[in-house]
């Protein structure tokens, strides 16, 4: 497994392309400082070998963990970029923006690969008009609603250093963490049982 992937120099691009492109990135947990950092706009050229490889790795990593979206800084990569599932495809969103959104909010139960086993009831705009650039430099604008709108808002929050737990009051956060630990213990017990059954 590769380590972090923070490369913006010409030399760095060469190094990265020589690596195997299809690598799984490490998933950092919620205490990692990069998750609380606002990632600056990408101002480089397109196409950029580093971003192309990074897009592939983010997509692979998201698929491995069954995520709906994954931001680069969740993997310790300092690039304003995320990938997300949309309409049976996976989008690469560089410099994503919301240029319009509904006044009406929807209640959503949200999870996050940086908070495994935690699910929070949050409010999100019902629809958004989103803009982004893909790894080839093509610019897009689309209206999204339902799950993709939620995923786009969630991943954009990551790039702004906002975690899904940030809006919780201390007591609610404590309760959510307790529930998360219970959930993780339950999953571990299930795996242990399945493993024991498989070898007995
Ligand atoms: Zn997340």
PDB file of C-alpha atoms and ligand atoms in Angstrom, residues 74 111-114 154-155 158, ligand 1:
ATOM      1  CA  UNK A  74      -9.550  11.904   3.666  1.00  0.00           C
ATOM      2  CA  UNK A 111     -22.147   8.127   7.041  1.00  0.00           C
ATOM      3  CA  UNK A 112     -18.506   8.902   6.278  1.00  0.00           C
ATOM      4  CA  UNK A 113     -15.499   6.701   5.517  1.00  0.00           C
ATOM      5  CA  UNK A 114     -13.513   8.775   8.026  1.00  0.00           C
ATOM      6  CA  UNK A 154     -20.693  16.145   2.102  1.00  0.00           C
ATOM      7  CA  UNK A 155     -17.526  15.853  -0.003  1.00  0.00           C
ATOM      8  CA  UNK A 158     -14.390  17.778   3.474  1.00  0.00           C
TER       9      UNK A 158
HETATM   10 ZN1  LIG B   1     -16.942  11.905   4.606  1.00  0.00          ZN
END
